[in-house]
Amino acid sequence: MTNVRHPRFTTFVDLIERLVDDAPGEPTILEGGSALLRKLIAHDDWLPEAYATHDPKGYTQYLLHVDPRERFSVVSFVWGPGQKSPIHNHTVWGLIGVLRGSEYSQAYVRQPDGSLVEAGPPVLVREGSVEAVSPNIGDLHAVSNALTDRPSISIHLYGADIGKVRRSIFQLDGGTKTFISGYSNASTTTKYIS
Ligand code: FE
């Protein structure tokens, strides 16, 4: 299902499909996918306004495309001024490209006692750049809008139908909660399971 008809987006989806059709290893997917995502976000003229609208109550996720075979999905995240995510994992590979504005991504590592510590300083992801996550390269982070006066928008590509993946949010003391992402445009809400 593709919710965006602009040729820049449909070409991106076609090329990601071709990339995963060849079933290369994760490093090749992250490298090839990053190049394609950078190309997509180099122009801010294709995301319909309906999927670029922020909600003062919290950051918003809109499903843009899900692969019929559930090998990947594409989501736009719209962050209002000052909005941030909890610390969370993905459990699959993911690429985050900033289309508009800029965001901070703060990585975390889990210590032997289960608690979390910051892994280095926050990374400022500027308009046009791409960050990668996966259980192999670092999967825990918290994301925030780096701008205090306007929304930022990032385009996320995940190696699964992310709306079906059970994953976790974390407290610094190591406490976790299981959740499955919902989408504002699909009448689904994020489900917290435990
Ligand atoms: Fe994330």
JSON list of N, CA, C and O in Angstrom, two decimals, residues 104-143:
[
{"chain": "A", "resi": 104, "resn": "TYR", "atom": "N", "xyz": [17.50, 15.56, 17.28]},
{"chain": "A", "resi": 104, "resn": "TYR", "atom": "CA", "xyz": [18.55, 14.93, 18.05]},
{"chain": "A", "resi": 104, "resn": "TYR", "atom": "C", "xyz": [18.22, 13.46, 18.21]},
{"chain": "A", "resi": 104, "resn": "TYR", "atom": "O", "xyz": [17.08, 13.10, 18.49]},
{"chain": "A", "resi": 105, "resn": "SER", "atom": "N", "xyz": [19.24, 12.61, 18.04]},
{"chain": "A", "resi": 105, "resn": "SER", "atom": "CA", "xyz": [19.10, 11.19, 18.35]},
{"chain": "A", "resi": 105, "resn": "SER", "atom": "C", "xyz": [20.12, 10.89, 19.44]},
{"chain": "A", "resi": 105, "resn": "SER", "atom": "O", "xyz": [21.33, 11.04, 19.24]},
{"chain": "A", "resi": 106, "resn": "GLN", "atom": "N", "xyz": [19.63, 10.50, 20.61]},
{"chain": "A", "resi": 106, "resn": "GLN", "atom": "CA", "xyz": [20.50, 10.15, 21.74]},
{"chain": "A", "resi": 106, "resn": "GLN", "atom": "C", "xyz": [20.53, 8.63, 21.86]},
{"chain": "A", "resi": 106, "resn": "GLN", "atom": "O", "xyz": [19.50, 8.01, 22.14]},
{"chain": "A", "resi": 107, "resn": "ALA", "atom": "N", "xyz": [21.71, 8.03, 21.64]},
{"chain": "A", "resi": 107, "resn": "ALA", "atom": "CA", "xyz": [21.84, 6.57, 21.74]},
{"chain": "A", "resi": 107, "resn": "ALA", "atom": "C", "xyz": [22.07, 6.16, 23.19]},
{"chain": "A", "resi": 107, "resn": "ALA", "atom": "O", "xyz": [22.63, 6.94, 23.99]},
{"chain": "A", "resi": 108, "resn": "TYR", "atom": "N", "xyz": [21.64, 4.96, 23.54]},
{"chain": "A", "resi": 108, "resn": "TYR", "atom": "CA", "xyz": [21.83, 4.40, 24.88]},
{"chain": "A", "resi": 108, "resn": "TYR", "atom": "C", "xyz": [22.39, 2.99, 24.77]},
{"chain": "A", "resi": 108, "resn": "TYR", "atom": "O", "xyz": [22.16, 2.32, 23.77]},
{"chain": "A", "resi": 109, "resn": "VAL", "atom": "N", "xyz": [23.10, 2.58, 25.82]},
{"chain": "A", "resi": 109, "resn": "VAL", "atom": "CA", "xyz": [23.52, 1.16, 25.92]},
{"chain": "A", "resi": 109, "resn": "VAL", "atom": "C", "xyz": [23.01, 0.62, 27.25]},
{"chain": "A", "resi": 109, "resn": "VAL", "atom": "O", "xyz": [22.88, 1.36, 28.23]},
{"chain": "A", "resi": 110, "resn": "ARG", "atom": "N", "xyz": [22.76, -0.68, 27.24]},
{"chain": "A", "resi": 110, "resn": "ARG", "atom": "CA", "xyz": [22.28, -1.33, 28.44]},
{"chain": "A", "resi": 110, "resn": "ARG", "atom": "C", "xyz": [23.47, -1.89, 29.20]},
{"chain": "A", "resi": 110, "resn": "ARG", "atom": "O", "xyz": [24.33, -2.54, 28.61]},
{"chain": "A", "resi": 111, "resn": "GLN", "atom": "N", "xyz": [23.53, -1.64, 30.49]},
{"chain": "A", "resi": 111, "resn": "GLN", "atom": "CA", "xyz": [24.62, -2.13, 31.32]},
{"chain": "A", "resi": 111, "resn": "GLN", "atom": "C", "xyz": [24.28, -3.53, 31.86]},
{"chain": "A", "resi": 111, "resn": "GLN", "atom": "O", "xyz": [23.12, -3.92, 31.82]},
{"chain": "A", "resi": 112, "resn": "PRO", "atom": "N", "xyz": [25.29, -4.25, 32.38]},
{"chain": "A", "resi": 112, "resn": "PRO", "atom": "CA", "xyz": [25.02, -5.60, 32.86]},
{"chain": "A", "resi": 112, "resn": "PRO", "atom": "C", "xyz": [23.89, -5.67, 33.89]},
{"chain": "A", "resi": 112, "resn": "PRO", "atom": "O", "xyz": [23.13, -6.64, 33.93]},
{"chain": "A", "resi": 113, "resn": "ASP", "atom": "N", "xyz": [23.70, -4.61, 34.70]},
{"chain": "A", "resi": 113, "resn": "ASP", "atom": "CA", "xyz": [22.62, -4.65, 35.68]},
{"chain": "A", "resi": 113, "resn": "ASP", "atom": "C", "xyz": [21.26, -4.27, 35.08]},
{"chain": "A", "resi": 113, "resn": "ASP", "atom": "O", "xyz": [20.26, -4.17, 35.79]},
{"chain": "A", "resi": 114, "resn": "GLY", "atom": "N", "xyz": [21.25, -4.04, 33.76]},
{"chain": "A", "resi": 114, "resn": "GLY", "atom": "CA", "xyz": [19.98, -3.75, 33.08]},
{"chain": "A", "resi": 114, "resn": "GLY", "atom": "C", "xyz": [19.69, -2.27, 32.91]},
{"chain": "A", "resi": 114, "resn": "GLY", "atom": "O", "xyz": [18.86, -1.89, 32.09]},
{"chain": "A", "resi": 115, "resn": "SER", "atom": "N", "xyz": [20.39, -1.41, 33.68]},
{"chain": "A", "resi": 115, "resn": "SER", "atom": "CA", "xyz": [20.11, 0.02, 33.56]},
{"chain": "A", "resi": 115, "resn": "SER", "atom": "C", "xyz": [20.72, 0.57, 32.26]},
{"chain": "A", "resi": 115, "resn": "SER", "atom": "O", "xyz": [21.58, -0.06, 31.64]},
{"chain": "A", "resi": 116, "resn": "LEU", "atom": "N", "xyz": [20.27, 1.77, 31.88]},
{"chain": "A", "resi": 116, "resn": "LEU", "atom": "CA", "xyz": [20.72, 2.35, 30.61]},
{"chain": "A", "resi": 116, "resn": "LEU", "atom": "C", "xyz": [21.61, 3.56, 30.86]},
{"chain": "A", "resi": 116, "resn": "LEU", "atom": "O", "xyz": [21.35, 4.34, 31.79]},
{"chain": "A", "resi": 117, "resn": "VAL", "atom": "N", "xyz": [22.65, 3.70, 30.02]},
{"chain": "A", "resi": 117, "resn": "VAL", "atom": "CA", "xyz": [23.45, 4.93, 30.06]},
{"chain": "A", "resi": 117, "resn": "VAL", "atom": "C", "xyz": [23.56, 5.50, 28.64]},
{"chain": "A", "resi": 117, "resn": "VAL", "atom": "O", "xyz": [23.49, 4.75, 27.66]},
{"chain": "A", "resi": 118, "resn": "GLU", "atom": "N", "xyz": [23.75, 6.80, 28.58]},
{"chain": "A", "resi": 118, "resn": "GLU", "atom": "CA", "xyz": [23.90, 7.46, 27.28]},
{"chain": "A", "resi": 118, "resn": "GLU", "atom": "C", "xyz": [25.18, 6.96, 26.61]},
{"chain": "A", "resi": 118, "resn": "GLU", "atom": "O", "xyz": [26.21, 6.85, 27.26]},
{"chain": "A", "resi": 119, "resn": "ALA", "atom": "N", "xyz": [25.09, 6.64, 25.33]},
{"chain": "A", "resi": 119, "resn": "ALA", "atom": "CA", "xyz": [26.26, 6.22, 24.56]},
{"chain": "A", "resi": 119, "resn": "ALA", "atom": "C", "xyz": [26.75, 7.43, 23.78]},
{"chain": "A", "resi": 119, "resn": "ALA", "atom": "O", "xyz": [26.36, 7.66, 22.64]},
{"chain": "A", "resi": 120, "resn": "GLY", "atom": "N", "xyz": [27.57, 8.24, 24.43]},
{"chain": "A", "resi": 120, "resn": "GLY", "atom": "CA", "xyz": [28.10, 9.44, 23.77]},
{"chain": "A", "resi": 120, "resn": "GLY", "atom": "C", "xyz": [27.08, 10.57, 23.76]},
{"chain": "A", "resi": 120, "resn": "GLY", "atom": "O", "xyz": [25.98, 10.43, 24.28]},
{"chain": "A", "resi": 121, "resn": "PRO", "atom": "N", "xyz": [27.48, 11.68, 23.16]},
{"chain": "A", "resi": 121, "resn": "PRO", "atom": "CA", "xyz": [26.59, 12.85, 23.12]},
{"chain": "A", "resi": 121, "resn": "PRO", "atom": "C", "xyz": [25.47, 12.63, 22.09]},
{"chain": "A", "resi": 121, "resn": "PRO", "atom": "O", "xyz": [25.58, 11.76, 21.23]},
{"chain": "A", "resi": 122, "resn": "PRO", "atom": "N", "xyz": [24.38, 13.42, 22.18]},
{"chain": "A", "resi": 122, "resn": "PRO", "atom": "CA", "xyz": [23.33, 13.30, 21.17]},
{"chain": "A", "resi": 122, "resn": "PRO", "atom": "C", "xyz": [23.85, 13.66, 19.78]},
{"chain": "A", "resi": 122, "resn": "PRO", "atom": "O", "xyz": [24.72, 14.53, 19.66]},
{"chain": "A", "resi": 123, "resn": "VAL", "atom": "N", "xyz": [23.35, 12.96, 18.77]},
{"chain": "A", "resi": 123, "resn": "VAL", "atom": "CA", "xyz": [23.74, 13.24, 17.39]},
{"chain": "A", "resi": 123, "resn": "VAL", "atom": "C", "xyz": [22.71, 14.20, 16.80]},
{"chain": "A", "resi": 123, "resn": "VAL", "atom": "O", "xyz": [21.50, 13.93, 16.87]},
{"chain": "A", "resi": 124, "resn": "LEU", "atom": "N", "xyz": [23.17, 15.30, 16.25]},
{"chain": "A", "resi": 124, "resn": "LEU", "atom": "CA", "xyz": [22.26, 16.24, 15.58]},
{"chain": "A", "resi": 124, "resn": "LEU", "atom": "C", "xyz": [22.10, 15.78, 14.13]},
{"chain": "A", "resi": 124, "resn": "LEU", "atom": "O", "xyz": [23.07, 15.73, 13.38]},
{"chain": "A", "resi": 125, "resn": "VAL", "atom": "N", "xyz": [20.88, 15.37, 13.80]},
{"chain": "A", "resi": 125, "resn": "VAL", "atom": "CA", "xyz": [20.61, 14.91, 12.43]},
{"chain": "A", "resi": 125, "resn": "VAL", "atom": "C", "xyz": [19.96, 16.09, 11.69]},
{"chain": "A", "resi": 125, "resn": "VAL", "atom": "O", "xyz": [18.84, 16.49, 12.00]},
{"chain": "A", "resi": 126, "resn": "ARG", "atom": "N", "xyz": [20.71, 16.64, 10.77]},
{"chain": "A", "resi": 126, "resn": "ARG", "atom": "CA", "xyz": [20.26, 17.85, 10.07]},
{"chain": "A", "resi": 126, "resn": "ARG", "atom": "C", "xyz": [19.44, 17.49, 8.85]},
{"chain": "A", "resi": 126, "resn": "ARG", "atom": "O", "xyz": [19.52, 16.36, 8.36]},
{"chain": "A", "resi": 127, "resn": "GLU", "atom": "N", "xyz": [18.71, 18.48, 8.36]},
{"chain": "A", "resi": 127, "resn": "GLU", "atom": "CA", "xyz": [17.94, 18.33, 7.14]},
{"chain": "A", "resi": 127, "resn": "GLU", "atom": "C", "xyz": [18.83, 17.72, 6.05]},
{"chain": "A", "resi": 127, "resn": "GLU", "atom": "O", "xyz": [19.94, 18.20, 5.83]},
{"chain": "A", "resi": 128, "resn": "GLY", "atom": "N", "xyz": [18.37, 16.64, 5.43]},
{"chain": "A", "resi": 128, "resn": "GLY", "atom": "CA", "xyz": [19.11, 16.02, 4.34]},
{"chain": "A", "resi": 128, "resn": "GLY", "atom": "C", "xyz": [20.01, 14.88, 4.77]},
{"chain": "A", "resi": 128, "resn": "GLY", "atom": "O", "xyz": [20.57, 14.19, 3.93]},
{"chain": "A", "resi": 129, "resn": "SER", "atom": "N", "xyz": [20.18, 14.67, 6.10]},
{"chain": "A", "resi": 129, "resn": "SER", "atom": "CA", "xyz": [21.06, 13.56, 6.50]},
{"chain": "A", "resi": 129, "resn": "SER", "atom": "C", "xyz": [20.29, 12.39, 7.08]},
{"chain": "A", "resi": 129, "resn": "SER", "atom": "O", "xyz": [19.13, 12.50, 7.47]},
{"chain": "A", "resi": 130, "resn": "VAL", "atom": "N", "xyz": [20.99, 11.25, 7.14]},
{"chain": "A", "resi": 130, "resn": "VAL", "atom": "CA", "xyz": [20.38, 9.96, 7.46]},
{"chain": "A", "resi": 130, "resn": "VAL", "atom": "C", "xyz": [21.15, 9.30, 8.59]},
{"chain": "A", "resi": 130, "resn": "VAL", "atom": "O", "xyz": [22.38, 9.34, 8.61]},
{"chain": "A", "resi": 131, "resn": "GLU", "atom": "N", "xyz": [20.41, 8.71, 9.53]},
{"chain": "A", "resi": 131, "resn": "GLU", "atom": "CA", "xyz": [20.97, 7.94, 10.64]},
{"chain": "A", "resi": 131, "resn": "GLU", "atom": "C", "xyz": [20.48, 6.50, 10.53]},
{"chain": "A", "resi": 131, "resn": "GLU", "atom": "O", "xyz": [19.36, 6.27, 10.07]},
{"chain": "A", "resi": 132, "resn": "ALA", "atom": "N", "xyz": [21.28, 5.55, 11.01]},
{"chain": "A", "resi": 132, "resn": "ALA", "atom": "CA", "xyz": [20.87, 4.14, 10.95]},
{"chain": "A", "resi": 132, "resn": "ALA", "atom": "C", "xyz": [20.78, 3.55, 12.35]},
{"chain": "A", "resi": 132, "resn": "ALA", "atom": "O", "xyz": [21.52, 3.96, 13.26]},
{"chain": "A", "resi": 133, "resn": "VAL", "atom": "N", "xyz": [19.87, 2.61, 12.54]},
{"chain": "A", "resi": 133, "resn": "VAL", "atom": "CA", "xyz": [19.75, 1.85, 13.78]},
{"chain": "A", "resi": 133, "resn": "VAL", "atom": "C", "xyz": [19.55, 0.39, 13.42]},
{"chain": "A", "resi": 133, "resn": "VAL", "atom": "O", "xyz": [19.03, 0.09, 12.34]},
{"chain": "A", "resi": 134, "resn": "SER", "atom": "N", "xyz": [19.96, -0.51, 14.30]},
{"chain": "A", "resi": 134, "resn": "SER", "atom": "CA", "xyz": [19.61, -1.94, 14.17]},
{"chain": "A", "resi": 134, "resn": "SER", "atom": "C", "xyz": [20.20, -2.64, 15.38]},
{"chain": "A", "resi": 134, "resn": "SER", "atom": "O", "xyz": [21.10, -2.11, 16.04]},
{"chain": "A", "resi": 135, "resn": "PRO", "atom": "N", "xyz": [19.69, -3.83, 15.69]},
{"chain": "A", "resi": 135, "resn": "PRO", "atom": "CA", "xyz": [20.26, -4.56, 16.82]},
{"chain": "A", "resi": 135, "resn": "PRO", "atom": "C", "xyz": [21.77, -4.82, 16.64]},
{"chain": "A", "resi": 135, "resn": "PRO", "atom": "O", "xyz": [22.48, -4.98, 17.63]},
{"chain": "A", "resi": 136, "resn": "ASN", "atom": "N", "xyz": [22.27, -4.81, 15.39]},
{"chain": "A", "resi": 136, "resn": "ASN", "atom": "CA", "xyz": [23.69, -5.07, 15.16]},
{"chain": "A", "resi": 136, "resn": "ASN", "atom": "C", "xyz": [24.58, -3.85, 15.36]},
{"chain": "A", "resi": 136, "resn": "ASN", "atom": "O", "xyz": [25.77, -3.99, 15.65]},
{"chain": "A", "resi": 137, "resn": "ILE", "atom": "N", "xyz": [24.03, -2.64, 15.15]},
{"chain": "A", "resi": 137, "resn": "ILE", "atom": "CA", "xyz": [24.88, -1.44, 15.21]},
{"chain": "A", "resi": 137, "resn": "ILE", "atom": "C", "xyz": [24.48, -0.49, 16.34]},
{"chain": "A", "resi": 137, "resn": "ILE", "atom": "O", "xyz": [25.10, 0.56, 16.51]},
{"chain": "A", "resi": 138, "resn": "GLY", "atom": "N", "xyz": [23.46, -0.85, 17.12]},
{"chain": "A", "resi": 138, "resn": "GLY", "atom": "CA", "xyz": [22.96, 0.04, 18.17]},
{"chain": "A", "resi": 138, "resn": "GLY", "atom": "C", "xyz": [21.49, 0.32, 17.90]},
{"chain": "A", "resi": 138, "resn": "GLY", "atom": "O", "xyz": [21.16, 0.90, 16.88]},
{"chain": "A", "resi": 139, "resn": "ASP", "atom": "N", "xyz": [20.65, -0.15, 18.83]},
{"chain": "A", "resi": 139, "resn": "ASP", "atom": "CA", "xyz": [19.21, -0.16, 18.54]},
{"chain": "A", "resi": 139, "resn": "ASP", "atom": "C", "xyz": [18.41, 0.68, 19.53]},
{"chain": "A", "resi": 139, "resn": "ASP", "atom": "O", "xyz": [17.22, 0.82, 19.37]},
{"chain": "A", "resi": 140, "resn": "LEU", "atom": "N", "xyz": [19.07, 1.23, 20.56]},
{"chain": "A", "resi": 140, "resn": "LEU", "atom": "CA", "xyz": [18.34, 1.99, 21.58]},
{"chain": "A", "resi": 140, "resn": "LEU", "atom": "C", "xyz": [18.61, 3.48, 21.41]},
{"chain": "A", "resi": 140, "resn": "LEU", "atom": "O", "xyz": [19.76, 3.91, 21.40]},
{"chain": "A", "resi": 141, "resn": "HIS", "atom": "N", "xyz": [17.53, 4.24, 21.27]},
{"chain": "A", "resi": 141, "resn": "HIS", "atom": "CA", "xyz": [17.73, 5.70, 21.25]},
{"chain": "A", "resi": 141, "resn": "HIS", "atom": "C", "xyz": [16.44, 6.42, 21.64]},
{"chain": "A", "resi": 141, "resn": "HIS", "atom": "O", "xyz": [15.37, 5.83, 21.72]},
{"chain": "A", "resi": 142, "resn": "ALA", "atom": "N", "xyz": [16.60, 7.71, 21.90]},
{"chain": "A", "resi": 142, "resn": "ALA", "atom": "CA", "xyz": [15.47, 8.62, 22.09]},
{"chain": "A", "resi": 142, "resn": "ALA", "atom": "C", "xyz": [15.67, 9.75, 21.10]},
{"chain": "A", "resi": 142, "resn": "ALA", "atom": "O", "xyz": [16.79, 10.20, 20.87]},
{"chain": "A", "resi": 143, "resn": "VAL", "atom": "N", "xyz": [14.58, 10.17, 20.47]},
{"chain": "A", "resi": 143, "resn": "VAL", "atom": "CA", "xyz": [14.65, 11.18, 19.42]},
{"chain": "A", "resi": 143, "resn": "VAL", "atom": "C", "xyz": [13.87, 12.41, 19.87]},
{"chain": "A", "resi": 143, "resn": "VAL", "atom": "O", "xyz": [12.83, 12.29, 20.53]}
]
